[in-house]
Structure formats: C-alpha cells, structure tokens
Short mmCIF file of C-alpha atoms in Angstrom, two decimals:
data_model
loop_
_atom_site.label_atom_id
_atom_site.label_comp_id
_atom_site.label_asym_id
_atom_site.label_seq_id
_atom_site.Cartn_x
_atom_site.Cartn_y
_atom_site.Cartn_z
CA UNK A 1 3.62 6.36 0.59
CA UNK A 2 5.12 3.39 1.85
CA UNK A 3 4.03 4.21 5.44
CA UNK A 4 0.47 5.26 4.83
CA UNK A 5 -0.09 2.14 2.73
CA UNK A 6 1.29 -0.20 5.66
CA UNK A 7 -0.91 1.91 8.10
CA UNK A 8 -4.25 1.18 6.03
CA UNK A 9 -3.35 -2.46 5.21
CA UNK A 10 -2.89 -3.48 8.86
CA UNK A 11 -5.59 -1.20 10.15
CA UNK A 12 -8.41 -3.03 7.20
CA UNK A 13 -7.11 -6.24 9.02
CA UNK A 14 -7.71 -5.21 12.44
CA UNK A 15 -11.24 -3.48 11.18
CA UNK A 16 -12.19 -6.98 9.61
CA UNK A 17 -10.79 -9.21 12.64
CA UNK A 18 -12.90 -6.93 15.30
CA UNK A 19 -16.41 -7.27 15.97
CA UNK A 20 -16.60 -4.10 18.53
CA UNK A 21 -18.07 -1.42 16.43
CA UNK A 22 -16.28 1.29 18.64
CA UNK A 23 -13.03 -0.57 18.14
CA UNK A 24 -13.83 -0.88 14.61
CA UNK A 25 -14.64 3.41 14.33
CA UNK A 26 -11.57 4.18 16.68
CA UNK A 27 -9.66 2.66 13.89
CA UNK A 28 -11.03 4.27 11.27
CA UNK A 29 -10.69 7.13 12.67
CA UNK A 30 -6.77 6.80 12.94
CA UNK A 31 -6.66 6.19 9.68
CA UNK A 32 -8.28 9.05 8.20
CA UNK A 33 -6.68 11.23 11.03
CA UNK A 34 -3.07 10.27 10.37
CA UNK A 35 -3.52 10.17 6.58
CA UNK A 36 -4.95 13.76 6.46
CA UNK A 37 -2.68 14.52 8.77
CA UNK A 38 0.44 13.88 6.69
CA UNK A 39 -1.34 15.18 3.39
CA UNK A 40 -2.07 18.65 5.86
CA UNK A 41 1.88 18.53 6.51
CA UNK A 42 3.27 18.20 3.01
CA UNK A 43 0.43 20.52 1.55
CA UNK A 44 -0.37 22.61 3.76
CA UNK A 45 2.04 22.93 6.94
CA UNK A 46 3.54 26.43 5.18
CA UNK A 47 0.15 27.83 4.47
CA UNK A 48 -0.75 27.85 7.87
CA UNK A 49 2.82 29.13 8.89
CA UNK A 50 2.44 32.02 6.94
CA UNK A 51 -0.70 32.98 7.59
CA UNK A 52 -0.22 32.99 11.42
CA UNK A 53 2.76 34.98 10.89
CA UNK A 54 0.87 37.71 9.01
CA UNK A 55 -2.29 37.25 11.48
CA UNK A 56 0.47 38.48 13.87
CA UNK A 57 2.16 41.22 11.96
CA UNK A 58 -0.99 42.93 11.75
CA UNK A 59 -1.29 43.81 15.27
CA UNK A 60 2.22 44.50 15.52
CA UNK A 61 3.93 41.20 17.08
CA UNK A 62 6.97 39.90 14.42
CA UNK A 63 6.85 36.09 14.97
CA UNK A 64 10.22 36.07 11.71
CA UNK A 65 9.74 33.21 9.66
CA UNK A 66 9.83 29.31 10.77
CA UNK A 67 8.11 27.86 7.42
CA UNK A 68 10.03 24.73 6.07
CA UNK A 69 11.64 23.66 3.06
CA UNK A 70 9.06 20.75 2.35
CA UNK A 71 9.45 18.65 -0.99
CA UNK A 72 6.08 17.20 -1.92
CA UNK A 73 5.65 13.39 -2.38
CA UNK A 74 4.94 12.56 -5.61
CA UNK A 75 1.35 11.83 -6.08
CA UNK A 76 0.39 12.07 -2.01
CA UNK A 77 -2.86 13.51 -3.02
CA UNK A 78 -3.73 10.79 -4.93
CA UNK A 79 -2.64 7.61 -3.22
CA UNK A 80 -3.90 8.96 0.14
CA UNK A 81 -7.67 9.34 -0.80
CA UNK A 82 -6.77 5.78 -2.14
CA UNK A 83 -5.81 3.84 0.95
CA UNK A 84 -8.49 5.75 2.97
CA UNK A 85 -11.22 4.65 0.83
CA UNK A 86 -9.56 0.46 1.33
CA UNK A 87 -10.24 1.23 5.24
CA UNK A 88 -13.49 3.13 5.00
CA UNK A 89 -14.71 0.08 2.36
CA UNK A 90 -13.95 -2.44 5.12
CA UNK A 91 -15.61 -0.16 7.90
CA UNK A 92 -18.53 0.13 5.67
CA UNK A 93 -18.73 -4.00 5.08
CA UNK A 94 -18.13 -3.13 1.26
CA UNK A 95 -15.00 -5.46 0.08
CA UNK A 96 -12.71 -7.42 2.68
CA UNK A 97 -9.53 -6.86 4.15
CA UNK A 98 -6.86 -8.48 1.92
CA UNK A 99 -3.80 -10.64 3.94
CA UNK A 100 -2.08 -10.44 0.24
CA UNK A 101 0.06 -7.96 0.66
CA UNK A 102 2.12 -7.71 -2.55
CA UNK A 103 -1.39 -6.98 -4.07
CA UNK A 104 -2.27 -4.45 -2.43
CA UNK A 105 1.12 -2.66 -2.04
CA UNK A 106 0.79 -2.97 -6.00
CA UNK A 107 -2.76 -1.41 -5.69
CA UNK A 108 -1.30 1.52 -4.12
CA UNK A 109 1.90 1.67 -6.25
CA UNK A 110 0.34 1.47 -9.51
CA UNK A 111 2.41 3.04 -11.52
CA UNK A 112 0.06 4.47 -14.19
CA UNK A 113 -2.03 6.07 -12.00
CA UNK A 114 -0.29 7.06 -9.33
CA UNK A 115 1.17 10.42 -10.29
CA UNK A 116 -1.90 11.88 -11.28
CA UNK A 117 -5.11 9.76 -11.43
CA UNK A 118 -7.40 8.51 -11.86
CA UNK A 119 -7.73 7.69 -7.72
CA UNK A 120 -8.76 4.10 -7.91
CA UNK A 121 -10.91 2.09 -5.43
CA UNK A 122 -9.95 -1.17 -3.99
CA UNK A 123 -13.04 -2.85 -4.99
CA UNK A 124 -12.07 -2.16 -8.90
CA UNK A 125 -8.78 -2.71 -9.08
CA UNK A 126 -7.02 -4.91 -6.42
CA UNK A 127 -9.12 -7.86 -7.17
CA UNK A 128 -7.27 -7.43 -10.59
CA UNK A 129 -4.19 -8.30 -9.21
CA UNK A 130 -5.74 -11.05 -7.13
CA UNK A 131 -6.89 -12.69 -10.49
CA UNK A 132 -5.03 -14.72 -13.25
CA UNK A 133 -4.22 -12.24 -16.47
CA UNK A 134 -3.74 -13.61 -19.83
CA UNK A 135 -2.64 -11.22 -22.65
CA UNK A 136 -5.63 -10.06 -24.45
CA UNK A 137 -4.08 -8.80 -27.95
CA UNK A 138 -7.38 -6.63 -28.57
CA UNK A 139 -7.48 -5.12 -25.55
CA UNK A 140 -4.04 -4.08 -25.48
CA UNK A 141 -4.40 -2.79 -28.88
CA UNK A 142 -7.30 -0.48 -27.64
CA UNK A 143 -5.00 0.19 -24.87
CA UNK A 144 -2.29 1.44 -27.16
CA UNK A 145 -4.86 4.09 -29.15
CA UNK A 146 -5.90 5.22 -26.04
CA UNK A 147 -2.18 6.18 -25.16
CA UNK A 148 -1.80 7.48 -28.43
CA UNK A 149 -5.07 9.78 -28.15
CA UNK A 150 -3.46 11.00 -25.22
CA UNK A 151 -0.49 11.83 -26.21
CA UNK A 152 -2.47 13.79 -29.23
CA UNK A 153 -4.06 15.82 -26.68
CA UNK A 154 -1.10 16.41 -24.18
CA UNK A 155 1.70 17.65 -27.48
CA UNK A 156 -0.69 18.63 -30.53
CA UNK A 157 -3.54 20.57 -28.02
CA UNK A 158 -2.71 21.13 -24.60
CA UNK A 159 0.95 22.14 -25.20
CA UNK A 160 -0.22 24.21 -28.64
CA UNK A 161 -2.31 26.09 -26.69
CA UNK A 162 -0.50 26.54 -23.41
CA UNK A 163 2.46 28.53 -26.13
CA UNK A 164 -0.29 31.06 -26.06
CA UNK A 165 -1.89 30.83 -22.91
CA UNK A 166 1.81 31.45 -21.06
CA UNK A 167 1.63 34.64 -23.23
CA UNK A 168 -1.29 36.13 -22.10
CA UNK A 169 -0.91 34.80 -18.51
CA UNK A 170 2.61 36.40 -18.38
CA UNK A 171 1.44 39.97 -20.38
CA UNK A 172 -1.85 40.35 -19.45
CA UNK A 173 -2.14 43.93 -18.28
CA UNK A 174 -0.68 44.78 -21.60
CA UNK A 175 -3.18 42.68 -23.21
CA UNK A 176 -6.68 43.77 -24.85
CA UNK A 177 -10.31 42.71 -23.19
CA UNK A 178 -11.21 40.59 -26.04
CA UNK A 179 -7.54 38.79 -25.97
CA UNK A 180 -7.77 37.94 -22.36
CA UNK A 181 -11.49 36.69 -22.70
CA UNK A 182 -9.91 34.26 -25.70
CA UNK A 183 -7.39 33.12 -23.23
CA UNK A 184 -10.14 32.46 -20.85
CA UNK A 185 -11.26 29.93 -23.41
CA UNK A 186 -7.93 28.76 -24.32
CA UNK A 187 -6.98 27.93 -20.48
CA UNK A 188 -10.46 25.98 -20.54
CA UNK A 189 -9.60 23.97 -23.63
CA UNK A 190 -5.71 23.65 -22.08
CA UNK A 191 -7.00 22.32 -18.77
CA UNK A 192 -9.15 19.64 -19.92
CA UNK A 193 -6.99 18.87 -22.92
CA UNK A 194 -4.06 18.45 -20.70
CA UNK A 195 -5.53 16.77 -17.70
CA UNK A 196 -7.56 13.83 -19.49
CA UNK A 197 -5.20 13.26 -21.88
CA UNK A 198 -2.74 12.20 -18.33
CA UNK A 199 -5.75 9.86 -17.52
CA UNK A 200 -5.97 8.76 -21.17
CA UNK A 201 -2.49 7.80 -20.87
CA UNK A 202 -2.94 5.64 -17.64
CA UNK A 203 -5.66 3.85 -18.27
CA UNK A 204 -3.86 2.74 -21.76
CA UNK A 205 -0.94 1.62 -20.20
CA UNK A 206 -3.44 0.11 -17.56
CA UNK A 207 -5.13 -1.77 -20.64
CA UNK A 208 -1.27 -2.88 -21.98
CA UNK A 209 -0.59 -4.66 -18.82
CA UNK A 210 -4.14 -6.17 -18.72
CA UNK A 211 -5.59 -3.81 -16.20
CA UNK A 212 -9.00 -2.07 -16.64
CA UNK A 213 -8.41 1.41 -14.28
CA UNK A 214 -11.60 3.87 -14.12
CA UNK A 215 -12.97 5.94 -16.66
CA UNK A 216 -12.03 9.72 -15.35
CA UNK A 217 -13.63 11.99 -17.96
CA UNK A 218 -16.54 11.81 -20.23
CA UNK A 219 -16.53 14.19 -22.67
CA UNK A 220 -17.49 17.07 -19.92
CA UNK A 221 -17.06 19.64 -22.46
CA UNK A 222 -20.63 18.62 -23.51
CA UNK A 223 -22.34 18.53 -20.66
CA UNK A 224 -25.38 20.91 -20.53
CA UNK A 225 -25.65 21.91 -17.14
CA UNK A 226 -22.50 22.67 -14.68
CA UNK A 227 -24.17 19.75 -12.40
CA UNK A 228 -23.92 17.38 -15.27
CA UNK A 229 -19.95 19.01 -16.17
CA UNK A 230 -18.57 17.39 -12.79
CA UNK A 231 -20.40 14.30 -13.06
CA UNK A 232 -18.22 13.95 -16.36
CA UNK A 233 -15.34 15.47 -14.94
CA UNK A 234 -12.23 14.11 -12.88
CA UNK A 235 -15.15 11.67 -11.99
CA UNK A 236 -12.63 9.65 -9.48
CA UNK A 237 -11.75 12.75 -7.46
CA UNK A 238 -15.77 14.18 -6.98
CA UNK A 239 -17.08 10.57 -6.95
CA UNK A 240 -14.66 10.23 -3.49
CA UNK A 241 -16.02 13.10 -2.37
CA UNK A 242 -19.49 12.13 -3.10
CA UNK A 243 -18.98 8.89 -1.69
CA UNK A 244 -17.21 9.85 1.35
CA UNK A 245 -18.50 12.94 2.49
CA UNK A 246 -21.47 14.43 0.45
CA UNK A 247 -23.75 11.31 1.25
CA UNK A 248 -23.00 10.75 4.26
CA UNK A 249 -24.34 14.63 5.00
CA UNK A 250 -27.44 13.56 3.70
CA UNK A 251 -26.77 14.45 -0.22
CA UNK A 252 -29.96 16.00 -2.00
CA UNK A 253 -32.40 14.22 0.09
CA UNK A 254 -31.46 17.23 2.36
CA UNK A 255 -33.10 20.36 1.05
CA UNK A 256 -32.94 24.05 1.54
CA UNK A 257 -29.90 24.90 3.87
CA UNK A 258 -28.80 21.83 3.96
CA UNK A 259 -28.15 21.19 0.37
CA UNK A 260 -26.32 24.26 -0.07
CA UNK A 261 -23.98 22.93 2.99
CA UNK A 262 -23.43 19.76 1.53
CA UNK A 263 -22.79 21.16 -2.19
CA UNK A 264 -20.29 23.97 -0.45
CA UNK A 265 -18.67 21.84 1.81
CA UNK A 266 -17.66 19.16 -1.25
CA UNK A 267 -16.92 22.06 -3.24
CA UNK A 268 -14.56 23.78 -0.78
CA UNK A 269 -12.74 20.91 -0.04
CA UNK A 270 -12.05 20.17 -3.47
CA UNK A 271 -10.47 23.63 -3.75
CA UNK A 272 -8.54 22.40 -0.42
CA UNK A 273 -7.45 19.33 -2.23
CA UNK A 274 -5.81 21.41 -4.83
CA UNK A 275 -3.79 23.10 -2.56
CA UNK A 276 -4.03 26.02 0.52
CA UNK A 277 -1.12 27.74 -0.96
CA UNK A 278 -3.16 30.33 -2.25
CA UNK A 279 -6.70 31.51 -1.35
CA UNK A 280 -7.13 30.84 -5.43
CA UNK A 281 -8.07 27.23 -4.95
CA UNK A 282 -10.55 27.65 -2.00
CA UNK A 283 -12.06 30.57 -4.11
CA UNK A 284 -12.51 28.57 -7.48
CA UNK A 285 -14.35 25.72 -5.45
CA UNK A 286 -16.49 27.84 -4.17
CA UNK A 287 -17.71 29.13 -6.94
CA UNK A 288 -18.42 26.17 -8.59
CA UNK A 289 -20.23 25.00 -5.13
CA UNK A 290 -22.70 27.83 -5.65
CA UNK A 291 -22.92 27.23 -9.41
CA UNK A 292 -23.67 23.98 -8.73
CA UNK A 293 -26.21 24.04 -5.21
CA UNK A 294 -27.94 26.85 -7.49
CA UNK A 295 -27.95 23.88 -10.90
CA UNK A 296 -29.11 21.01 -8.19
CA UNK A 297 -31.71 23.03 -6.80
CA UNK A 298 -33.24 24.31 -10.10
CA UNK A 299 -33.83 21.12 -11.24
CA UNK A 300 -35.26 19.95 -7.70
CA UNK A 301 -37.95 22.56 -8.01
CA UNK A 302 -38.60 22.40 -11.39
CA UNK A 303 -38.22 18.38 -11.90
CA UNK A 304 -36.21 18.88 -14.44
CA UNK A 305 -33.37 16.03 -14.69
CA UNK A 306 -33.83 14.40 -17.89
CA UNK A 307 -30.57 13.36 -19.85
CA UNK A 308 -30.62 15.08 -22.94
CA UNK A 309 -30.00 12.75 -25.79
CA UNK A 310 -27.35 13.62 -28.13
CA UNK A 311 -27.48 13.20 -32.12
CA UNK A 312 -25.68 13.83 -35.15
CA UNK A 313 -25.70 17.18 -34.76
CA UNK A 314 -26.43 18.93 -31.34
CA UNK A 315 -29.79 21.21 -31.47
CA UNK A 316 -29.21 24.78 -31.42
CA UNK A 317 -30.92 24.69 -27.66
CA UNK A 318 -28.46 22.17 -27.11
CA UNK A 319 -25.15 23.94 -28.59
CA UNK A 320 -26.05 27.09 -26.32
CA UNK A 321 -26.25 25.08 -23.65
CA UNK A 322 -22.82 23.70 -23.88
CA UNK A 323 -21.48 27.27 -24.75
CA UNK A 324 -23.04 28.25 -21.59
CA UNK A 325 -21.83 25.61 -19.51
CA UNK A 326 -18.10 25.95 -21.00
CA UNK A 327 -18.12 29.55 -20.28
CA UNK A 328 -19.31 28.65 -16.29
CA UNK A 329 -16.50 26.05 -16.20
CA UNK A 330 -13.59 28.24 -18.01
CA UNK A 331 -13.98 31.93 -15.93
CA UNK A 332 -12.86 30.11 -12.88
CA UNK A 333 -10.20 28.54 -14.57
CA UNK A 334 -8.05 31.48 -14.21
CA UNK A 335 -7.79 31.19 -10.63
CA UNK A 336 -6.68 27.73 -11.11
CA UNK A 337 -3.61 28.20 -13.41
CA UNK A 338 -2.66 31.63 -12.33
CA UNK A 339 0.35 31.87 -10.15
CA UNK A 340 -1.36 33.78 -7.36
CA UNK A 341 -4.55 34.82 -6.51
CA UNK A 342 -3.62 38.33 -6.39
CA UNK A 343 -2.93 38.03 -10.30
CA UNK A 344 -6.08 36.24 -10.76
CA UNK A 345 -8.10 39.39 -9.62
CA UNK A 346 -5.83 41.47 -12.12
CA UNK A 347 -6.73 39.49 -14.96
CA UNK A 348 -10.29 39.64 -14.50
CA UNK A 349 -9.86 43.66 -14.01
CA UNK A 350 -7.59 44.05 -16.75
CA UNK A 351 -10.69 42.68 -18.91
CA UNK A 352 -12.89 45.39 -17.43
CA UNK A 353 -10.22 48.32 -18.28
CA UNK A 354 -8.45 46.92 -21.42
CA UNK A 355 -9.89 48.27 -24.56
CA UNK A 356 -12.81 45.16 -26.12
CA UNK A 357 -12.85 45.63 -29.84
CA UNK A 358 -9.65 44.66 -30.94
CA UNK A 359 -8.56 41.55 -32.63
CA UNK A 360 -7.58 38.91 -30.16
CA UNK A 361 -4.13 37.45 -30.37
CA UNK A 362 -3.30 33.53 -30.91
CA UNK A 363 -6.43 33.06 -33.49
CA UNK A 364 -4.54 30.08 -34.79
CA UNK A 365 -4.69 28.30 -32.12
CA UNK A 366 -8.13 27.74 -32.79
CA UNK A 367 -7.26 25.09 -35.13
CA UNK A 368 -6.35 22.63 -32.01
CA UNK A 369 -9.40 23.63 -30.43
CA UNK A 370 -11.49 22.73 -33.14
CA UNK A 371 -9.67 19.66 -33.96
CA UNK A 372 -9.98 18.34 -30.22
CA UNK A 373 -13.79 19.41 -30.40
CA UNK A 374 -14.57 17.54 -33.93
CA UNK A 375 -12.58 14.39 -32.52
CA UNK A 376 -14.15 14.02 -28.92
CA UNK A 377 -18.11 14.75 -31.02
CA UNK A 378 -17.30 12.09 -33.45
CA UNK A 379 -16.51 9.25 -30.50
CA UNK A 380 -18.66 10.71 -27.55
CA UNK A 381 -20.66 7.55 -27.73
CA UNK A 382 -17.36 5.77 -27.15
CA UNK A 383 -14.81 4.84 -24.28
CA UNK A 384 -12.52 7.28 -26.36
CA UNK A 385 -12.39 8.97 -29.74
CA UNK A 386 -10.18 6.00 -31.15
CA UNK A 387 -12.69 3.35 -31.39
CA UNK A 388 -12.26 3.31 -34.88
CA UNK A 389 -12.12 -0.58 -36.18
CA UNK A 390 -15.22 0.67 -37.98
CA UNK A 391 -13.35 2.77 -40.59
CA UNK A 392 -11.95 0.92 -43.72
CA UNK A 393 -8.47 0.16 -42.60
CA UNK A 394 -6.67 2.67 -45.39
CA UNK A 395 -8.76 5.27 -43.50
CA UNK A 396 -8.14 4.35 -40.39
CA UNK A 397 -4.65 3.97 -40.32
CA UNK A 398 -3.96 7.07 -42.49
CA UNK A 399 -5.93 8.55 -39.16
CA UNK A 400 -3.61 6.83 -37.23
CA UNK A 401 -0.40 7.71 -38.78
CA UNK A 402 -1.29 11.41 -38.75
CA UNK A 403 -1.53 11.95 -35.18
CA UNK A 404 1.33 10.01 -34.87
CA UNK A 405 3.21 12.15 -37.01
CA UNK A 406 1.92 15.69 -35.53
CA UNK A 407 2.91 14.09 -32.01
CA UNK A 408 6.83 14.30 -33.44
CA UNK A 409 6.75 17.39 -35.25
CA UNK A 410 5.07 19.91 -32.93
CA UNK A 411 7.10 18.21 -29.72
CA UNK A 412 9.36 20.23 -28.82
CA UNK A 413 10.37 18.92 -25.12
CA UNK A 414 6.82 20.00 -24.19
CA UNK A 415 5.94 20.76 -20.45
CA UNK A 416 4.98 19.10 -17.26
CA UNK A 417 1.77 18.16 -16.76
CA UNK A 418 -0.34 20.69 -14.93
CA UNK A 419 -1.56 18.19 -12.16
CA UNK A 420 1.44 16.72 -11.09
CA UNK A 421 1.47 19.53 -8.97
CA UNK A 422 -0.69 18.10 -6.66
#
C-alpha cells in the first residue's frame, strides 16, 4: 500500500507541474499500469499459472507446478482503485495535486474504509482532512446508530442466516429443489445483509471521527429494475467503473453493439475485480452485464426511465417488481459464495434433479429476513433505518436497547466478513 500510494502522490505532482499533455498521459499511464500491475500479481499471478499449466497438459507437455505462495494485502482491491482515481482526477483537471502529504497518506490509510469499502474519491474525502474538524455531538451520535445498525445486520441477519446457508452450501446434493431454491434467497438476503452492514460500519466510525465517507448502498433490495439494483448497489465500486471506463467508451449515448460492449466490458471486469481464481466471478458478471445491456436497452426503446415513487405501501405492480428483480440479483449469487465454480453448476443441477415439493429446511430463518425487510421499508427515505429522533424517546430507545441486546445474545464469535476476501 505504502508504495502504490507514494507512486500516485508524486506522479499527481508531476501531472499538475507539467504542461506537455503527452508527458502528462505517459504518466498516467504508469500509474494505472504499475497499479494494475501489482493488483494482477497478488490476485491473479496463480490464476494465470495454472491455467497455462493445464493449457499445456492438454496437449501432452508437463510444465510441474511454479505457482507461488502469495498472501494478499489487506484491502489492495480497494485502496488501488483509490489512488488511481487521485491521478486520473488530476489528469482529468478535476481536483489538484496535494503537496500535504500526511493528508493524503491518511486518505489512503483510512482505516474505516480501507478493508472493505466503500472506495472513496479524493475529491470527497481528502479535503476533509485538509479542513479544521470540531466535534459535532449530533453527528457522532448518528454516527454511532449507524454502527449499531450495522452490527444488527452483520450478527442478528447475515450471520443467522449464513448458519443455514453453510448447510445447504455444504449438503446440497442431499438437499431437496425447493430447499436449495430457499437458500438461493437466503444467500441473497446474506450477501447484502453482510456486505452493507461492513459499509454501515465505516461510514459510522467515519461520522465518530467527524468524517462524512460515501453512501455505498441504497436500499437495492427495492429497486425495480436490475439497472436501477446496481445503481443502489456497492455504488463506490460500479460508480469507478462508470466513471473510469464505461464513459469514457461512450456510455449509452452509444447504441446497438456498442452498448452491449460497454455494459459487458464493466460487467466483466467487475467479475475480474472479484477475483480470477475461479471462472465463477467472470461468469456472475457476465450475467448481470447481459441482464443489464438487455434492462438499459428496454428502456432506450421504449422511453421508459421514470423513477417510480415509493409510498406507504408498495403497489402490487410494484412488489412484483422487486420480487422479480431480487430473484435476477440472488440466482447469480451462488456463483459468488460457492467455493468453486464447478460446485456452482452442481447446485443449480441438483435443483433440476432433487425432488420440488417438499418442505424447505431453515423456515425460521425467515424471521431475520423479514425483520431486515420491515426495518430497511420503514427508513428507505433515510440515510439509514436509524433515523429515529422522531419516535417518542421511551420508543425509541426501547428500539435501541433491543438490537443492542440481540447483538450479545445471538453472537457467538460470528464469522469474517465475506468481502474481506478481496
């Protein structure tokens, strides 16, 4: 970390100080070249081994195996679309080069974020460092529900469900149809529940130290079209890539062929970002790229890109539509949080063989489900479900207290998060 950061601080200098736009490109381009290049290494250097020692196999010719015994920096996926969007910012005439160093090393470093998200841009948050902070007792206190949400969601929901999840992931060919299509929905819940409650979690502690870090999920789970799902969702990760790569290809002002390059191409690359271990990643972004290019052009041809406006209650039109969009985000799931990709393709077949009509296992972990589906309807209008001051204060910290309590009694040492992984 330490080296890419020093890299992309002195290269934004240079970029600034030099009025030569080939200069100014060349070192861009080192940047992005030896940043990618290290995240390649420490992601993907294996991959590659393996599969040219297979390639070989095949027609005979045993190459034995040279792969390496590579530990993963913590968090290298993360921090490195970070620096490289300082340098492309400066490139682009966006924000200027900072000479405060400390700040920006911080801005890299930042220790909420920096395991797992949200990927934060230089323009948001180093001129927070840059600034004088005084302790703002309200914001910190909104800072400490939103860790406390968090932690709701990571022990009382993620971790409830995962007990079950591990079950069916680990039995499946034993398992019924209609079990492993309720696991399909479980792993759904589990991912988001677990994921967002990490970014929850960081932009609390963000908001305890007087920092305000990106929103990274808005209440996806009711989007109504798949488009509209990862506008909502890990919205630092696909607004780099939109940023950086899908409008610079022209975006949707492209149509036809073009579009659906642009869509796959973002798509396929987020699968990338998730790892080249297995062909599981590459396969799941793909298959959100088509969902997507297919959403996108839909709504192109039909004009159709109105934001539906949410009340009370959703519409039946508008509850099948998030049904709908769940079950498009949760199928591919399975490639994401199975171990291989191999065992991906035997769930989905087991579901196909397995006997349907039979009562699914786990029902009571719909109770966590339900309870993180109530919560995130009753504050979707918020920054997050805890926005309470509203509520008379017996209520409200009666509300309080409870989650608090469930937190302690259903932890049981818990387990890692799924994205720190990457």
């Amino acid at each position: 970390m330490f080296f890419s950061s020093l890299l992309d601080y002195l290269i934004g200098l240079s970029i600034e100080h030099s009025n030569n736009q080939s200069k100014r490109k060349a070192l861009l381009i080192i940047s992005v070249v030896v940043n990618i290049g290290l995240l390649s290494f420490f992601k993907y250097f294996n991959f590659f081994v393996d599969t040219c020692i297979a390639a070989f196999a095949s027609v005979g010719i045993n190459l034995g195996s040279n792969t390496l015994n590579i530990i993963l920096p913590v968090g290298i996926s993360f921090y490195t679309f970070q620096t490289l969007s300082y340098t492309i910012d400066i490139y682009r005439n966006e924000i200027q080069a900072t000479r405060d160093a400390i700040s920006y090393f911080a801005f890299v470093g930042f220790f909420p974020q920096l395991v797992a998200g949200p990927i934060e841009r230089a323009k948001n948050l180093l001129p927070q460092f840059q600034q004088k902070r005084n302790f703002d007792f309200k914001f910190a206190k909104d800072g400490a529900l939103q860790v406390l949400w968090g932690l709701f969601k990571k022990v009382a929901i993620a971790d409830v469900i995962g007990q079950q999840t591990e079950l069916i992931l680990a039995g499946y060919e034993g398992m019924s149809a209609s079990t492993l299509v309720y696991g399909i929905m479980l792993i759904g819940v589990q991912i988001y529940a677990d994921f967002s409650s990490y970014s929850d979690i960081a932009i609390g502690v963000g908001k305890l130290f007087g920092f305000r870090i990106m929103k990274n999920f808005d209440y996806p789970l009711f989007a109504m079209n798949i488009s509209d799902f990862f506008r909502r969702w890990h919205i630092s990760l696909y607004a780099w890539f939109r940023d950086y790569v899908f409008f610079p290809l022209g975006g949707v002002r492209k149509r036809g062929w073009y579009l659906f390059r642009n869509v796959m191409i973002i798509f396929a690359l987020t699968g990338l970002w998730h790892g080249a271990d297995s062909a599981k990643f590459i396969v799941m972004g793909l298959i959100y790229g088509l969902m997507v290019w297919a959403t996108i052009s839909w709504q192109l041809k039909t004009k159709r890109r109105r934001k539906e406006k949410l009340s009370i209650l959703p519409s039946p039109r508008q509850l099948l539509l998030m049904v709908w969009v769940f079950i498009l985000y949760a199928i591919p799931c399975i490639f994401f949080i199975s171990p291989d990709f191999e065992s991906s393709l035997g769930y989905f077949y087991q579901i196909f063989e397995a006997e349907f009509w039979v009562m699914p296992n786990g029902l009571n972990k719909l109770l966590p489900v339900a309870t993180l589906f109530i919560i995130d309807w009753l504050g979707k209008a918020k920054e997050h479900p805890l926005h309470i001051g509203h509520w008379p204060g017996i209520l409200r910290w009666s509300f309080y207290y409870t989650l608090l309590f469930l937190i302690l009694y259903l932890n049981d040492g818990g387990s890692p998060y799924i994205y720190f992984q990457f």
